[in-house]
Structure formats: C-alpha cells, structure tokens
Amino acid sequence: MPPQPTRRRVAVIGTGSIVGGSHLPALTAHADRAELVAAVDVDQAHLDAFRELAGGDVAGYTSVDEMLDAVRPDLVLVGTPPSLHRAQTVAALKAGAWVLCEKPLCLSLAEYDEIAAAEEASGAYASVVFQHRYGSGAVHARRLIAGGELGAPLVAHCQTTWHRDAAYYAVPWRGTWASEGGGPTMGHGIHQYDLLLHLLGPWTEIRAMAARLVHDTESEDVSTALVRFANGALATVVNSVLSPQEVSRIRVDCADATVELTHLYGHRNEDWVYTPAPHVPATRADGWRTPEADVPSSHTAQLGALLDAHDAGERPPGSGPDARATLEFAAALYKSAFTGRPVHAGEIGPGDPYYAAMHGDHPHWAPTEERA
C-alpha cells in the first residue's frame, strides 16, 4: 500500500458566501487531505451559522491572532473583504501557515512586497485564488500555446463584461480604493486577464483608459487596455460592470488556430473551441481536442494543486512572482489609464505613486475627504 498523504489542518478567516459556497465544498472534496478545524469571523452570528453548515468539530474564533495562537493550522483560507487580506495573510505566514487568499491578494504592489517578505521570513507561502487557471480546458490550452502546437500567438481579446447595480455598491466596503483597491479592474476582470497572462506569458507594454460612467464610486466602473506581449502578440482587455448581457471571454488567434473560451463565472472543457487555420490538416487539428477528463475551473481544482505543492514542500502555483505579475498588470493598467501614457513592465517600483496605491494619488481619482 502506498503511504497516505498527510491530512492538513485548515482554518478559514471569514465565513461569508465565498467561503461557504466555494471553499467549503473544496475542502469537502479534499477531505482525505484537508481537515477544517477552525473558523474566524468578527460577526458571531455569521460564525455560528457557518460552523453549523460545516458540521463536525470546527472551533470558532472572533480574533485571527487568537485562532492562530490556539490552533496553529497548516493552511489558512482567507475570504474576507480585500482591505483585510494583507494583514491577515502576513499574520498567518508569521504563524507558519500557508495561505490561499481570495483575489486580490492585496491592494498594491507595496503590500504584495510585505507579503513576500513575510514568506521569506517564515518559509511558508501565500497563493491567490485564480481558479480559472486550474480547469482542464485551461491546462490543455496553455500546454498547446506554450508548446507551439497552435503556431505563434498573434492577436488576443480578453473580455469581462458583467453587470452590477446600485444595490451591489451599497455594501459599505465596495467601490472605494481603501476597501477594494479598485473597481472591475481589480475585483472582476482580474480573473480573466490573469488567465490571459497565464496563456500568453509576460507582457511588455500597456496603454489603457478608464472611466466612471454610471456608479457613484471612487474607482472606475469600466476600463480598457491595449497590451503588447513579450512574444509579440497584441491584445485587448475590457473590464466592465456596466454590461447587461454578461459574458467572460478569451480569444487567442495563433498562426495555425484560434482558441476561444466563452463562459461567465467558471468553465468546463465544452466552453473551449479550437478553429484551425485553412492550411491545417484535420489530422493535426484532431490532436487539439480537449482532454477526456473534464475538470471544471474551481476552488476545488486549485486547492488540489496547492495541497500537492504542500505535500512536495514546493512553492505552490499562483504565488510568488507569478501572483505579483498579475497585480503588476493591474497597477500598470491604472497608471496608463490615469496618466494617459504607455506603461512598461517593471517600471512601477518603490517611489512610484502607483506602487503604493492603485489610484496613484491622481487628483481626479484619489479618495477625497467628501467620500472618506
């Protein structure tokens, strides 16, 4: 009999809908490898309701530090509002726990570098939830593109056109820089353009625009960008919460094929379509079919990959420079949109106002006393 994998002791911070609806099912699916032992929420009623939902002997706490001291978990899942992510992630890392945190991992590159320093000091790792990378369709597409099977990537489109109404932004922590770090560029479209970066690799230049067209928020409600990648490909990126007909879409035109993904909040193999160029023989195109195993993009798939890394003692996917690259893309998009000039990869560092905050203290976008 092969040795059984170690069962990791897991705690959740935050017990809202994303934790109950996505993280809890993921833990249940991996119950042979992960055991939920504790939950934290400042709202006792929410905490009690979650513990009842989770079943079993899940300890409840209203303090993160108290939980970390008492439980010493192997893994912490963070599902609180974005403004709390950095402090809670750093606290968990300092306690020696690995972290899987909802997006965005933090609100700025400066905050990210604090997390990186905590990783270095503790030897633990922090990953951000970008579950769309982990569906079997995405794994297959990345393998084909990176391996050159579809020819050189040439043109791409990345579209997150969703709809959020005034009631959505009535929640106090939504729509402000201090609480969310940005608008749909940070909180909605980040899933799709993270997958685009995962498929195409490093970007080199971005030119962007942003606007506040409908909602009474500090941050934007729509942004658009033109992107140049290191491999020469050009792409468009749209992030919107103003679109009545909602869709999430990625299209990559390569020299030998077009690959398209169309979905909303998650994808399966059937959502990926490959169209060969006229010169490609059918026998070659047959090899591009999505794999028989159909793994939906989900927290379950990403948690499995993280547990694999934990078992191997290796840095998990979606952490380190990999996670930072997606956050840098967001910062560069904002900087380009607000300054009206192109931004190149690597230019935003300490001393740059867009390193400290996504609004970059721009006079037309930074928080005002009236809004504060």
Tab-separated table of C-alpha atoms in Angstrom:
chain	number	residue	atom	x	y	z
A	1	MET	CA	0.000	0.000	0.000
A	2	PRO	CA	1.409	3.449	-0.900
A	3	PRO	CA	1.723	5.876	2.036
A	4	GLN	CA	-1.308	8.042	2.647
A	5	PRO	CA	-0.818	11.805	2.185
A	6	THR	CA	-0.688	13.946	5.296
A	7	ARG	CA	-4.033	15.464	6.249
A	8	ARG	CA	-3.548	19.216	6.600
A	9	ARG	CA	-5.259	21.175	9.370
A	10	VAL	CA	-7.114	24.093	7.800
A	11	ALA	CA	-8.650	27.290	9.177
A	12	VAL	CA	-10.847	29.796	7.358
A	13	ILE	CA	-10.845	33.538	8.005
A	14	GLY	CA	-14.195	34.995	7.021
A	15	THR	CA	-17.362	32.934	6.795
A	16	GLY	CA	-19.290	34.723	4.064
A	17	SER	CA	-20.742	33.387	0.837
A	18	ILE	CA	-17.430	32.787	-0.957
A	19	VAL	CA	-16.154	30.648	1.913
A	20	GLY	CA	-19.387	28.757	2.446
A	21	GLY	CA	-20.171	28.414	-1.253
A	22	SER	CA	-16.723	27.711	-2.720
A	23	HIS	CA	-14.033	26.998	-0.117
A	24	LEU	CA	-16.148	24.679	1.997
A	25	PRO	CA	-17.112	22.426	-0.961
A	26	ALA	CA	-13.435	22.387	-1.986
A	27	LEU	CA	-12.427	21.221	1.487
A	28	THR	CA	-15.147	18.587	1.404
A	29	ALA	CA	-13.880	17.314	-1.947
A	30	HIS	CA	-10.383	17.007	-0.482
A	31	ALA	CA	-11.464	15.681	2.910
A	32	ASP	CA	-8.885	12.893	2.709
A	33	ARG	CA	-6.123	15.519	2.572
A	34	ALA	CA	-7.517	18.539	4.434
A	35	GLU	CA	-9.489	18.900	7.669
A	36	LEU	CA	-11.313	22.109	8.570
A	37	VAL	CA	-10.519	22.702	12.247
A	38	ALA	CA	-11.271	26.392	12.849
A	39	ALA	CA	-13.152	29.410	11.532
A	40	VAL	CA	-12.824	33.123	12.274
A	41	ASP	CA	-15.410	35.873	11.862
A	42	VAL	CA	-15.955	39.102	13.773
A	43	ASP	CA	-19.716	38.553	13.431
A	44	GLN	CA	-20.689	35.882	15.959
A	45	ALA	CA	-23.993	35.113	14.243
A	46	HIS	CA	-22.269	34.529	10.890
A	47	LEU	CA	-19.641	32.430	12.605
A	48	ASP	CA	-22.217	30.247	14.343
A	49	ALA	CA	-24.175	29.756	11.108
A	50	PHE	CA	-21.020	28.723	9.253
A	51	ARG	CA	-19.962	26.261	11.950
A	52	GLU	CA	-23.386	24.649	11.735
A	53	LEU	CA	-23.089	24.488	7.942
A	54	ALA	CA	-19.602	22.995	8.130
A	55	GLY	CA	-20.589	20.353	10.650
A	56	GLY	CA	-18.047	18.418	12.643
A	57	ASP	CA	-15.908	19.894	15.386
A	58	VAL	CA	-14.940	23.276	13.921
A	59	ALA	CA	-13.658	25.692	16.558
A	60	GLY	CA	-14.927	29.257	16.336
A	61	TYR	CA	-12.981	32.466	16.968
A	62	THR	CA	-13.629	36.180	16.549
A	63	SER	CA	-9.910	37.040	16.535
A	64	VAL	CA	-7.384	35.966	13.891
A	65	ASP	CA	-4.455	36.162	16.294
A	66	GLU	CA	-6.282	34.139	18.939
A	67	MET	CA	-7.066	31.433	16.398
A	68	LEU	CA	-3.513	31.279	15.073
A	69	ASP	CA	-2.077	31.031	18.593
A	70	ALA	CA	-4.524	28.346	19.685
A	71	VAL	CA	-4.814	26.212	16.543
A	72	ARG	CA	-1.504	26.602	14.643
A	73	PRO	CA	-3.100	25.496	11.343
A	74	ASP	CA	-1.108	24.188	8.376
A	75	LEU	CA	-3.201	26.141	5.873
A	76	VAL	CA	-5.360	29.261	6.167
A	77	LEU	CA	-8.047	30.176	3.640
A	78	VAL	CA	-8.778	33.922	3.585
A	79	GLY	CA	-12.206	35.040	2.364
A	80	THR	CA	-12.634	38.483	3.933
A	81	PRO	CA	-13.013	41.894	2.197
A	82	PRO	CA	-9.872	42.835	0.241
A	83	SER	CA	-8.654	45.552	2.628
A	84	LEU	CA	-8.038	42.864	5.263
A	85	HIS	CA	-6.105	40.450	3.060
A	86	ARG	CA	-2.577	41.747	3.566
A	87	ALA	CA	-2.655	41.871	7.368
A	88	GLN	CA	-4.398	38.509	7.719
A	89	THR	CA	-2.118	36.835	5.188
A	90	VAL	CA	1.012	38.185	6.865
A	91	ALA	CA	-0.259	37.083	10.290
A	92	ALA	CA	-0.895	33.546	9.016
A	93	LEU	CA	2.525	33.365	7.340
A	94	LYS	CA	4.249	34.528	10.520
A	95	ALA	CA	2.447	31.709	12.337
A	96	GLY	CA	3.961	29.249	9.851
A	97	ALA	CA	0.767	28.558	7.895
A	98	TRP	CA	0.459	28.514	4.134
A	99	VAL	CA	-2.269	30.794	2.773
A	100	LEU	CA	-4.810	30.607	-0.027
A	101	CYS	CA	-6.393	34.059	-0.260
A	102	GLU	CA	-9.266	35.351	-2.347
A	103	LYS	CA	-8.391	37.886	-5.025
A	104	PRO	CA	-6.959	40.403	-4.904
A	105	LEU	CA	-4.241	39.097	-2.613
A	106	CYS	CA	-3.639	42.690	-1.531
A	107	LEU	CA	-4.333	46.247	-2.659
A	108	SER	CA	-0.954	47.354	-4.045
A	109	LEU	CA	2.484	46.202	-5.089
A	110	ALA	CA	3.838	47.687	-1.851
A	111	GLU	CA	1.506	45.445	0.139
A	112	TYR	CA	2.481	42.488	-2.018
A	113	ASP	CA	6.140	43.021	-1.216
A	114	GLU	CA	5.269	42.961	2.500
A	115	ILE	CA	3.693	39.548	1.930
A	116	ALA	CA	6.771	38.397	0.005
A	117	ALA	CA	8.980	39.471	2.923
A	118	ALA	CA	6.774	37.504	5.327
A	119	GLU	CA	7.084	34.457	3.058
A	120	GLU	CA	10.857	34.768	3.065
A	121	ALA	CA	10.999	35.078	6.843
A	122	SER	CA	8.615	32.205	7.579
A	123	GLY	CA	9.297	29.694	4.810
A	124	ALA	CA	5.539	29.476	4.199
A	125	TYR	CA	3.774	30.527	1.002
A	126	ALA	CA	0.754	32.655	0.069
A	127	SER	CA	-1.295	31.907	-3.063
A	128	VAL	CA	-4.117	33.947	-4.564
A	129	VAL	CA	-7.354	32.382	-5.793
A	130	PHE	CA	-7.213	32.399	-9.597
A	131	GLN	CA	-9.244	29.257	-10.103
A	132	HIS	CA	-9.723	29.676	-13.859
A	133	ARG	CA	-6.137	28.537	-14.427
A	134	TYR	CA	-6.884	25.108	-12.997
A	135	GLY	CA	-9.721	23.802	-15.138
A	136	SER	CA	-8.624	21.042	-17.520
A	137	GLY	CA	-9.535	23.200	-20.535
A	138	ALA	CA	-7.153	25.949	-19.419
A	139	VAL	CA	-4.366	23.491	-18.622
A	140	HIS	CA	-4.761	21.973	-22.095
A	141	ALA	CA	-4.844	25.363	-23.879
A	142	ARG	CA	-1.746	26.596	-22.074
A	143	ARG	CA	0.133	23.431	-22.984
A	144	LEU	CA	-0.774	23.819	-26.657
A	145	ILE	CA	0.103	27.525	-26.831
A	146	ALA	CA	3.323	27.296	-24.826
A	147	GLY	CA	4.417	24.246	-26.779
A	148	GLY	CA	3.904	25.958	-30.131
A	149	GLU	CA	1.259	23.460	-31.268
A	150	LEU	CA	-1.048	26.254	-32.466
A	151	GLY	CA	1.683	28.355	-34.022
A	152	ALA	CA	2.873	31.724	-32.778
A	153	PRO	CA	0.295	33.747	-30.764
A	154	LEU	CA	-0.611	36.870	-32.726
A	155	VAL	CA	-3.808	38.572	-31.520
A	156	ALA	CA	-5.864	38.144	-28.351
A	157	HIS	CA	-9.034	39.516	-26.779
A	158	CYS	CA	-9.913	39.326	-23.089
A	159	GLN	CA	-13.421	40.365	-22.104
A	160	THR	CA	-15.080	40.605	-18.695
A	161	THR	CA	-18.361	42.366	-19.361
A	162	TRP	CA	-20.529	41.938	-16.288
A	163	HIS	CA	-23.356	43.902	-14.666
A	164	ARG	CA	-23.562	45.261	-11.136
A	165	ASP	CA	-26.332	47.575	-9.975
A	166	ALA	CA	-26.522	50.293	-7.336
A	167	ALA	CA	-27.595	47.805	-4.668
A	168	TYR	CA	-24.343	45.902	-5.203
A	169	TYR	CA	-22.331	49.031	-4.435
A	170	ALA	CA	-24.497	49.902	-1.435
A	171	VAL	CA	-22.420	47.387	0.545
A	172	PRO	CA	-20.127	49.711	2.551
A	173	TRP	CA	-16.791	48.138	1.578
A	174	ARG	CA	-17.449	48.165	-2.167
A	175	GLY	CA	-16.419	50.868	-4.597
A	176	THR	CA	-13.685	52.523	-2.531
A	177	TRP	CA	-9.929	52.411	-3.008
A	178	ALA	CA	-9.273	51.750	0.678
A	179	SER	CA	-11.520	48.708	0.815
A	180	GLU	CA	-11.206	47.107	-2.646
A	181	GLY	CA	-8.140	48.680	-4.181
A	182	GLY	CA	-10.016	49.492	-7.372
A	183	GLY	CA	-13.080	48.769	-9.483
A	184	PRO	CA	-13.702	45.973	-12.002
A	185	THR	CA	-10.031	46.038	-12.993
A	186	MET	CA	-9.157	44.715	-9.520
A	187	GLY	CA	-12.313	42.948	-8.434
A	188	HIS	CA	-13.907	41.418	-11.531
A	189	GLY	CA	-11.814	41.297	-14.698
A	190	ILE	CA	-8.695	40.220	-12.812
A	191	HIS	CA	-9.752	36.565	-13.151
A	192	GLN	CA	-9.915	36.762	-16.934
A	193	TYR	CA	-6.756	38.732	-17.590
A	194	ASP	CA	-4.879	36.546	-15.122
A	195	LEU	CA	-5.838	33.612	-17.335
A	196	LEU	CA	-4.770	35.582	-20.419
A	197	LEU	CA	-1.354	36.202	-18.842
A	198	HIS	CA	-1.195	32.537	-17.878
A	199	LEU	CA	-1.796	31.559	-21.512
A	200	LEU	CA	0.442	34.124	-23.225
A	201	GLY	CA	3.231	34.792	-20.756
A	202	PRO	CA	4.932	38.089	-19.892
A	203	TRP	CA	3.618	41.402	-21.185
A	204	THR	CA	5.886	44.320	-22.047
A	205	GLU	CA	3.681	47.380	-22.638
A	206	ILE	CA	0.170	48.541	-21.827
A	207	ARG	CA	-1.910	51.539	-22.967
A	208	ALA	CA	-5.223	51.962	-21.146
A	209	MET	CA	-8.279	54.084	-20.415
A	210	ALA	CA	-10.733	54.032	-17.507
A	211	ALA	CA	-13.952	55.819	-16.657
A	212	ARG	CA	-16.650	56.174	-14.039
A	213	LEU	CA	-19.720	56.246	-16.259
A	214	VAL	CA	-22.630	55.067	-14.090
A	215	HIS	CA	-21.833	54.231	-10.479
A	216	ASP	CA	-21.148	56.658	-7.651
A	217	THR	CA	-17.875	55.038	-6.639
A	218	GLU	CA	-14.324	56.263	-6.047
A	219	SER	CA	-12.903	53.766	-8.517
A	220	GLU	CA	-13.728	53.117	-12.154
A	221	ASP	CA	-16.684	51.087	-13.405
A	222	VAL	CA	-15.087	50.301	-16.779
A	223	SER	CA	-11.546	50.036	-18.120
A	224	THR	CA	-9.998	49.073	-21.440
A	225	ALA	CA	-6.423	48.312	-22.439
A	226	LEU	CA	-4.161	47.511	-25.362
A	227	VAL	CA	-1.342	45.147	-24.424
A	228	ARG	CA	1.895	44.052	-26.093
A	229	PHE	CA	3.341	40.714	-25.008
A	230	ALA	CA	6.979	39.639	-24.980
A	231	ASN	CA	6.211	37.052	-27.666
A	232	GLY	CA	4.987	39.836	-29.961
A	233	ALA	CA	1.253	39.212	-29.582
A	234	LEU	CA	-1.123	42.165	-29.228
A	235	ALA	CA	-4.247	42.003	-27.053
A	236	THR	CA	-7.280	43.978	-25.988
A	237	VAL	CA	-8.627	43.787	-22.430
A	238	VAL	CA	-12.060	45.044	-21.296
A	239	ASN	CA	-13.240	45.108	-17.663
A	240	SER	CA	-16.829	46.296	-17.160
A	241	VAL	CA	-19.649	46.152	-14.617
A	242	LEU	CA	-21.988	48.071	-16.960
A	243	SER	CA	-22.929	45.295	-19.390
A	244	PRO	CA	-26.496	43.906	-19.281
A	245	GLN	CA	-25.554	40.833	-21.335
A	246	GLU	CA	-22.889	39.269	-19.144
A	247	VAL	CA	-20.059	37.189	-20.529
A	248	SER	CA	-16.443	36.264	-19.816
A	249	ARG	CA	-14.414	35.557	-22.932
A	250	ILE	CA	-10.856	34.969	-24.072
A	251	ARG	CA	-9.834	34.537	-27.691
A	252	VAL	CA	-6.288	33.887	-28.869
A	253	ASP	CA	-5.533	33.899	-32.596
A	254	CYS	CA	-2.371	31.935	-33.337
A	255	ALA	CA	-0.748	31.330	-36.707
A	256	ASP	CA	-2.396	27.921	-37.048
A	257	ALA	CA	-5.563	28.155	-34.959
A	258	THR	CA	-7.954	30.298	-32.976
A	259	VAL	CA	-8.737	29.156	-29.443
A	260	GLU	CA	-11.799	30.632	-27.752
A	261	LEU	CA	-13.179	30.391	-24.234
A	262	THR	CA	-16.703	31.678	-23.536
A	263	HIS	CA	-18.293	31.336	-20.080
A	264	LEU	CA	-19.381	33.526	-17.172
A	265	TYR	CA	-18.097	32.548	-13.725
A	266	GLY	CA	-16.428	29.216	-14.500
A	267	HIS	CA	-15.538	26.982	-17.422
A	268	ARG	CA	-15.580	23.339	-18.454
A	269	ASN	CA	-13.982	21.623	-21.441
A	270	GLU	CA	-17.035	22.266	-23.621
A	271	ASP	CA	-16.528	26.026	-23.240
A	272	TRP	CA	-13.252	25.870	-25.224
A	273	VAL	CA	-13.383	25.910	-29.032
A	274	TYR	CA	-10.468	25.377	-31.449
A	275	THR	CA	-10.754	26.583	-35.048
A	276	PRO	CA	-7.887	25.504	-37.312
A	277	ALA	CA	-6.489	27.777	-39.995
A	278	PRO	CA	-7.355	26.710	-43.584
A	279	HIS	CA	-3.881	25.266	-44.150
A	280	VAL	CA	-4.010	22.925	-41.129
A	281	PRO	CA	-4.845	19.291	-41.915
A	282	ALA	CA	-7.701	17.700	-39.988
A	283	THR	CA	-5.413	15.054	-38.513
A	284	ARG	CA	-3.361	17.737	-36.807
A	285	ALA	CA	-6.404	19.628	-35.556
A	286	ASP	CA	-7.798	16.421	-34.052
A	287	GLY	CA	-4.904	16.491	-31.609
A	288	TRP	CA	-6.137	19.769	-30.157
A	289	ARG	CA	-9.332	18.308	-28.739
A	290	THR	CA	-9.814	18.987	-25.057
A	291	PRO	CA	-8.911	16.083	-22.772
A	292	GLU	CA	-11.451	13.429	-21.866
A	293	ALA	CA	-11.173	14.235	-18.173
A	294	ASP	CA	-13.334	17.308	-17.564
A	295	VAL	CA	-12.119	19.276	-14.531
A	296	PRO	CA	-14.149	22.470	-14.045
A	297	SER	CA	-12.326	25.662	-13.102
A	298	SER	CA	-12.986	25.846	-9.388
A	299	HIS	CA	-11.649	26.355	-5.899
A	300	THR	CA	-11.614	22.567	-5.666
A	301	ALA	CA	-9.144	22.266	-8.548
A	302	GLN	CA	-6.871	24.994	-7.196
A	303	LEU	CA	-6.931	23.621	-3.651
A	304	GLY	CA	-5.839	20.251	-5.021
A	305	ALA	CA	-2.852	21.869	-6.741
A	306	LEU	CA	-1.915	23.711	-3.550
A	307	LEU	CA	-2.129	20.538	-1.453
A	308	ASP	CA	0.090	18.784	-4.000
A	309	ALA	CA	2.681	21.535	-3.552
A	310	HIS	CA	2.335	21.362	0.235
A	311	ASP	CA	2.955	17.617	0.165
A	312	ALA	CA	6.036	18.170	-2.002
A	313	GLY	CA	7.311	21.137	0.014
A	314	GLU	CA	7.370	23.269	-3.148
A	315	ARG	CA	6.177	26.800	-3.869
A	316	PRO	CA	2.516	26.453	-4.955
A	317	PRO	CA	1.209	27.825	-8.250
A	318	GLY	CA	-0.409	31.244	-8.035
A	319	SER	CA	2.143	32.563	-5.536
A	320	GLY	CA	5.431	34.474	-5.578
A	321	PRO	CA	6.467	36.245	-8.807
A	322	ASP	CA	3.576	34.517	-10.590
A	323	ALA	CA	0.978	36.233	-8.393
A	324	ARG	CA	2.866	39.512	-8.381
A	325	ALA	CA	2.829	39.666	-12.188
A	326	THR	CA	-0.975	39.832	-12.279
A	327	LEU	CA	-1.058	42.552	-9.626
A	328	GLU	CA	1.603	44.489	-11.538
A	329	PHE	CA	-0.584	44.290	-14.644
A	330	ALA	CA	-3.457	45.886	-12.704
A	331	ALA	CA	-1.201	48.654	-11.381
A	332	ALA	CA	0.158	49.315	-14.868
A	333	LEU	CA	-3.331	49.455	-16.346
A	334	TYR	CA	-4.380	52.053	-13.784
A	335	LYS	CA	-1.177	54.078	-14.233
A	336	SER	CA	-1.581	54.141	-18.008
A	337	ALA	CA	-5.291	54.983	-17.803
A	338	PHE	CA	-4.828	57.807	-15.306
A	339	THR	CA	-1.641	59.324	-16.757
A	340	GLY	CA	-2.575	58.875	-20.416
A	341	ARG	CA	0.731	57.312	-21.395
A	342	PRO	CA	2.067	53.807	-22.039
A	343	VAL	CA	3.492	51.844	-19.124
A	344	HIS	CA	6.198	49.214	-19.486
A	345	ALA	CA	6.606	46.064	-17.418
A	346	GLY	CA	8.894	46.553	-14.436
A	347	GLU	CA	8.692	50.349	-14.264
A	348	ILE	CA	6.470	50.571	-11.170
A	349	GLY	CA	8.634	50.294	-8.061
A	350	PRO	CA	9.195	51.987	-4.698
A	351	GLY	CA	8.843	55.728	-5.091
A	352	ASP	CA	6.276	55.436	-7.874
A	353	PRO	CA	2.845	56.551	-6.571
A	354	TYR	CA	1.227	53.559	-8.321
A	355	TYR	CA	3.445	51.237	-6.270
A	356	ALA	CA	1.786	52.416	-3.054
A	357	ALA	CA	-1.817	52.592	-4.321
A	358	MET	CA	-3.663	51.741	-7.496
A	359	HIS	CA	-5.045	55.288	-7.751
A	360	GLY	CA	-1.505	56.684	-7.688
A	361	ASP	CA	-2.734	59.780	-5.793
A	362	HIS	CA	-4.040	61.081	-9.107
A	363	PRO	CA	-6.035	64.280	-8.417
A	364	HIS	CA	-9.079	63.094	-10.366
A	365	TRP	CA	-9.091	59.560	-8.918
A	366	ALA	CA	-7.583	59.518	-5.446
A	367	PRO	CA	-10.007	59.353	-2.487
A	368	THR	CA	-11.410	62.695	-1.380
A	369	GLU	CA	-12.393	63.873	2.070
A	370	GLU	CA	-16.006	64.127	0.940
A	371	ARG	CA	-16.022	60.437	0.037
A	372	ALA	CA	-13.949	59.306	3.011
